[in-house]
Amino acid sequence: MTITDTPRTQRRAQRPGRITRTAVPGRDGRSSHPTRPETRRNLARIRRDDVLRVVGAAAAAVAGTAWLFAQVFPFEGPLTFVVIAYLLFVGFFVVLISFDDNRVTVIDRVAAVVMHSLAVVLILALAVVIVFTLGRGSEAFLNWNFWVQDLSLAGPLDPMTVGGMAHAAIGTLIMISISLAIAIPLGLLCAVFLAEFPSPFARIVRTVVEAMTALPSIVCGLFIYATYILLFGFDKSGFAASLAITIMILPIIIRSADVVLRLVPGTLKEASLALGTSQWRTIWHVVLPTSKSGLMTAIILGTARGIGETSPVLLTAGYTTYYNLNPFSGPMVSLPFATFTLVKSPEPSQIARGFGAAAVLMVLVFVLFLVARIIGGKGAGVLSPGGQARARAASLRDAVRFDQRVPTTPDRLDLPAIPDDQEVPR
Amino acid sequence: MSGPNILEALDVSDGSRRQDDSPRQLSTVRGPSDTVFRVAAHGGGVLVLSIMTLVGLFLAVRGAEAIASAGPSFLTEQDWEPNSGRFGIAAVLFGTVAIALIAIVVALPLAVGTATYISEYAPLGLRPLLVGIVDLMAAIPSVVYGLWGMFWLEGAILPVAQWISTYFGWIPIFNVPNFNPGDPLATPTVFTASAFLAGLVVAMMVAPVAASIMREVFAQAPIGEREGALALGSTKWGMIRSVVYPFGMGGMIGGAMLGLGRALGETIAVYLVISPVFVIQPHILQTGSNSISSLIALRYGEASPFELSALMAAGLVLFLITMLVNFGAGIIIQRSRSGAAS
């Protein structure tokens, strides 16, 4: 904006055959701002003017909206007030900036304000969701019996000091354990297959797996309900729910594990193969340890998704109010399913128990998520303090072993021993 | 199991040395453990493929049964009475798409704004925390959002819906026929359990998913181009508009579409807040809406085998739409400049 070409240099640049010269403002004796002395640009992130403008516009907007609500519109709820106040605030802010800045600056400042407020809205909404759930649930989960009892003795009219959610928590843990016991080995094996044995067949498998990530969770439940329960005639049970959860989280785990495995540097794998290792040992000792943190994240995020999902369990598990430790017989309930069932009751105490179960579920997901962040936050090859200590000890052992080795005589050709399962090029 | 002699292994046959132009024949002989591993890995792939195909085929076969008996009216009929032969997904499909579109219209600005704020405006020290918060939002169970929508948002949103309907009722979709703004005794209950409310709840679930994808893409915008824009005298917004957004366009569209896929399939949050109706409800502020997934949750329990097939047909349609949206998102992300590296 400060560099302006003089008409003379423009003419010269357009003439054919002439070598154009860089136009430097002020070289021909004319400064671009002949009247204003040059001032140092303010590079600070926060400008005093802006802060004053924001405060001024906000005050004007609140006052203006209050006046509008009192005089023009009847009072229509706090949310409407906030929306109108915000629109007025942006308007006042534009007017305030346009007093002493040009259009480009006005757009820049308004964009900054809009981006800040959108982020605040989203994070505020999250805070409302969490605080609201914990607040309504605290009535239930602050009593000790909530954590150790089941609901079999607690009727809808009983006080909060009777009954708890332990049966649902245990049900959740049993279901997710069974589905992980199936989904982790199968998912990781399939991800290794996709990443390490590229072929047209692998491409088909990858496409199908990606397509299945789109399978709505309720349809997973419907599938198990139609086959395991109706077709094969088994009862609704924890195992049926585990199967539904497995079908749901298997594609999620495979897809993210596949992405992580493909990020392992090819040089590492080639170095291992060049040392004469078999492919199996390369994957076991190089590929999997390198991508360990990413694989853990994939599994934990799949777990969080599986724990929190209600719809597959809704169709397959059956509702119960007592402990059931056997996943193969009898209905078994999980935390989200219990929440879903309890809050549909008209009794306030049942609704409070439902909120309590939701709060426990949310805390469980938070813990899993934190663990995932702690494990997955590190890049490949970055070790924890314990891992570093183990690596140091291992290299110390190697050093001692090298020292103790009997030096070979130079005239003997010392061929390395070859493992049985070596790849031999012919 | 005797190991092969290494000299034998390294020996290049005389034949290839004489005809020195022809390429050396390379072949691999695997040890037994590698063979076992290959077989196991391929077995895992085949097993996963067969499970997934089984689910898809089962849905398709059972669903086709119902679709074949309903004929083309499956797409046009609004009622859902499979046992009397009158059923179709017109109403539920309309409701599903309406809720998902409302969700994405609300979530898209929130997601773009949050992603831009985190990658461009937020103080450096705050960024990891904000990234964690947004990712955490994406992991909150849907039933929690459903509770929030049912017990908190419904009360808070009523005056807003009433206000929109009063002042913007002349736009057809915001019109509520049973509501007369001039009547002082008019009850706001015509605004409860609407598609608008369900859309807002789903938007809260979808926005963090889309925001976290967009943030990742924005953060990859090349630093050289950013500095170039700033050095040419652009303002910060000018730099974002001319460098960051064009670079991250694929991620923005792809993220929004992945969010849309999530919104289409959402069951519990929608089920908790709407009151199901089986008519096409174009007035989004009015009570009553429906979606395919909540239809399944509502009707599976007392379903006859044929009704179950009909539900599967509905589920199949939902699955196909979600799959198309997800594949579209994947292709857009991959084709874009920012997705080329991943």
CSV table of N, CA, C and O in Angstrom, one decimal, chain B residues 15 19 22 32 48 60 80 96 113 129 140-141 156 188 192 199 206 209 216-217 221 240-241 273 282 293 303 331 342:
chain,number,residue,atom,x,y,z
B,15,GLY,N,25.3,-68.9,-16.4
B,15,GLY,CA,24.5,-68.6,-17.5
B,15,GLY,C,24.2,-67.1,-17.6
B,15,GLY,O,24.4,-66.5,-18.7
B,19,GLN,N,25.3,-64.4,-21.0
B,19,GLN,CA,24.5,-63.5,-21.7
B,19,GLN,C,24.3,-62.2,-20.8
B,19,GLN,O,23.4,-62.1,-20.1
B,22,SER,N,21.0,-59.7,-20.5
B,22,SER,CA,19.7,-60.0,-19.9
B,22,SER,C,19.7,-59.7,-18.4
B,22,SER,O,20.7,-60.0,-17.7
B,32,PRO,N,10.7,-70.6,6.8
B,32,PRO,CA,9.4,-71.1,7.3
B,32,PRO,C,8.7,-70.0,8.1
B,32,PRO,O,7.5,-69.9,8.0
B,48,VAL,N,-10.9,-60.1,7.9
B,48,VAL,CA,-11.6,-58.7,8.0
B,48,VAL,C,-12.4,-58.5,6.8
B,48,VAL,O,-13.6,-58.0,6.9
B,60,ALA,N,-27.6,-55.8,2.5
B,60,ALA,CA,-28.1,-55.6,1.1
B,60,ALA,C,-29.2,-56.6,0.8
B,60,ALA,O,-30.2,-56.3,0.2
B,80,TRP,N,-44.7,-45.2,7.6
B,80,TRP,CA,-43.9,-46.3,8.0
B,80,TRP,C,-44.7,-47.4,8.6
B,80,TRP,O,-44.8,-47.6,9.8
B,96,THR,N,-33.5,-36.8,8.1
B,96,THR,CA,-32.0,-37.1,8.3
B,96,THR,C,-31.2,-36.0,7.6
B,96,THR,O,-30.3,-35.4,8.2
B,113,GLY,N,-13.8,-21.1,12.1
B,113,GLY,CA,-13.3,-20.0,13.0
B,113,GLY,C,-12.4,-20.6,14.1
B,113,GLY,O,-11.3,-20.0,14.4
B,129,LEU,N,-2.9,-26.7,24.5
B,129,LEU,CA,-4.0,-26.8,25.3
B,129,LEU,C,-5.3,-26.8,24.5
B,129,LEU,O,-6.2,-27.6,24.6
B,140,ILE,N,-16.1,-36.9,23.3
B,140,ILE,CA,-17.2,-36.9,24.3
B,140,ILE,C,-18.3,-37.8,23.7
B,140,ILE,O,-18.7,-37.6,22.6
B,141,PRO,N,-18.9,-38.8,24.5
B,141,PRO,CA,-19.9,-39.7,24.0
B,141,PRO,C,-21.1,-38.9,23.6
B,141,PRO,O,-21.5,-37.9,24.2
B,156,ALA,N,-33.2,-23.2,26.5
B,156,ALA,CA,-32.5,-22.0,26.2
B,156,ALA,C,-32.8,-21.5,24.7
B,156,ALA,O,-32.8,-20.4,24.4
B,188,PRO,N,-45.1,-21.4,23.5
B,188,PRO,CA,-43.9,-21.7,22.7
B,188,PRO,C,-43.7,-23.2,22.5
B,188,PRO,O,-42.7,-23.6,21.9
B,192,THR,N,-40.7,-26.9,20.5
B,192,THR,CA,-39.9,-27.9,21.2
B,192,THR,C,-39.6,-29.1,20.2
B,192,THR,O,-40.4,-29.3,19.2
B,199,GLY,N,-30.5,-30.4,15.0
B,199,GLY,CA,-29.4,-30.0,14.2
B,199,GLY,C,-28.3,-29.3,15.1
B,199,GLY,O,-27.1,-29.5,14.9
B,206,VAL,N,-20.3,-32.3,15.7
B,206,VAL,CA,-19.6,-32.4,14.5
B,206,VAL,C,-18.5,-31.3,14.4
B,206,VAL,O,-17.4,-31.6,13.8
B,209,VAL,N,-14.9,-32.3,15.3
B,209,VAL,CA,-14.4,-33.3,14.4
B,209,VAL,C,-13.8,-32.5,13.2
B,209,VAL,O,-12.7,-32.7,12.8
B,216,GLU,N,-5.3,-29.1,11.5
B,216,GLU,CA,-4.1,-29.8,11.0
B,216,GLU,C,-3.7,-29.3,9.7
B,216,GLU,O,-2.5,-29.1,9.4
B,217,VAL,N,-4.6,-29.1,8.8
B,217,VAL,CA,-4.3,-28.6,7.4
B,217,VAL,C,-3.8,-27.2,7.4
B,217,VAL,O,-2.8,-26.9,6.7
B,221,ALA,N,0.3,-24.9,6.1
B,221,ALA,CA,0.4,-23.9,5.1
B,221,ALA,C,1.9,-23.4,5.1
B,221,ALA,O,2.4,-23.1,6.2
B,240,ILE,N,-4.2,-14.7,5.7
B,240,ILE,CA,-5.0,-16.0,5.9
B,240,ILE,C,-5.9,-16.2,4.6
B,240,ILE,O,-6.0,-17.4,4.2
B,241,ARG,N,-6.5,-15.1,4.1
B,241,ARG,CA,-7.4,-15.3,3.0
B,241,ARG,C,-6.7,-15.7,1.7
B,241,ARG,O,-7.2,-16.5,0.9
B,273,VAL,N,-33.7,-35.9,21.5
B,273,VAL,CA,-34.3,-34.6,21.5
B,273,VAL,C,-35.5,-34.4,20.5
B,273,VAL,O,-36.3,-33.6,20.8
B,282,PRO,N,-41.1,-29.6,6.4
B,282,PRO,CA,-40.2,-28.5,5.9
B,282,PRO,C,-40.0,-27.4,6.8
B,282,PRO,O,-39.1,-26.6,6.6
B,293,SER,N,-31.7,-43.2,11.6
B,293,SER,CA,-31.1,-44.0,12.7
B,293,SER,C,-32.1,-44.0,13.9
B,293,SER,O,-32.2,-45.0,14.6
B,303,ALA,N,-40.4,-55.4,16.0
B,303,ALA,CA,-40.5,-55.5,14.6
B,303,ALA,C,-40.7,-57.0,14.2
B,303,ALA,O,-40.1,-57.9,14.7
B,331,ILE,N,-11.4,-38.4,-1.2
B,331,ILE,CA,-10.8,-38.0,-2.5
B,331,ILE,C,-10.5,-36.5,-2.6
B,331,ILE,O,-9.4,-36.1,-3.0
B,342,SER,N,0.2,-36.5,2.7
B,342,SER,CA,-0.2,-37.5,3.6
B,342,SER,C,-0.7,-38.7,2.9
B,342,SER,O,-0.9,-38.7,1.7
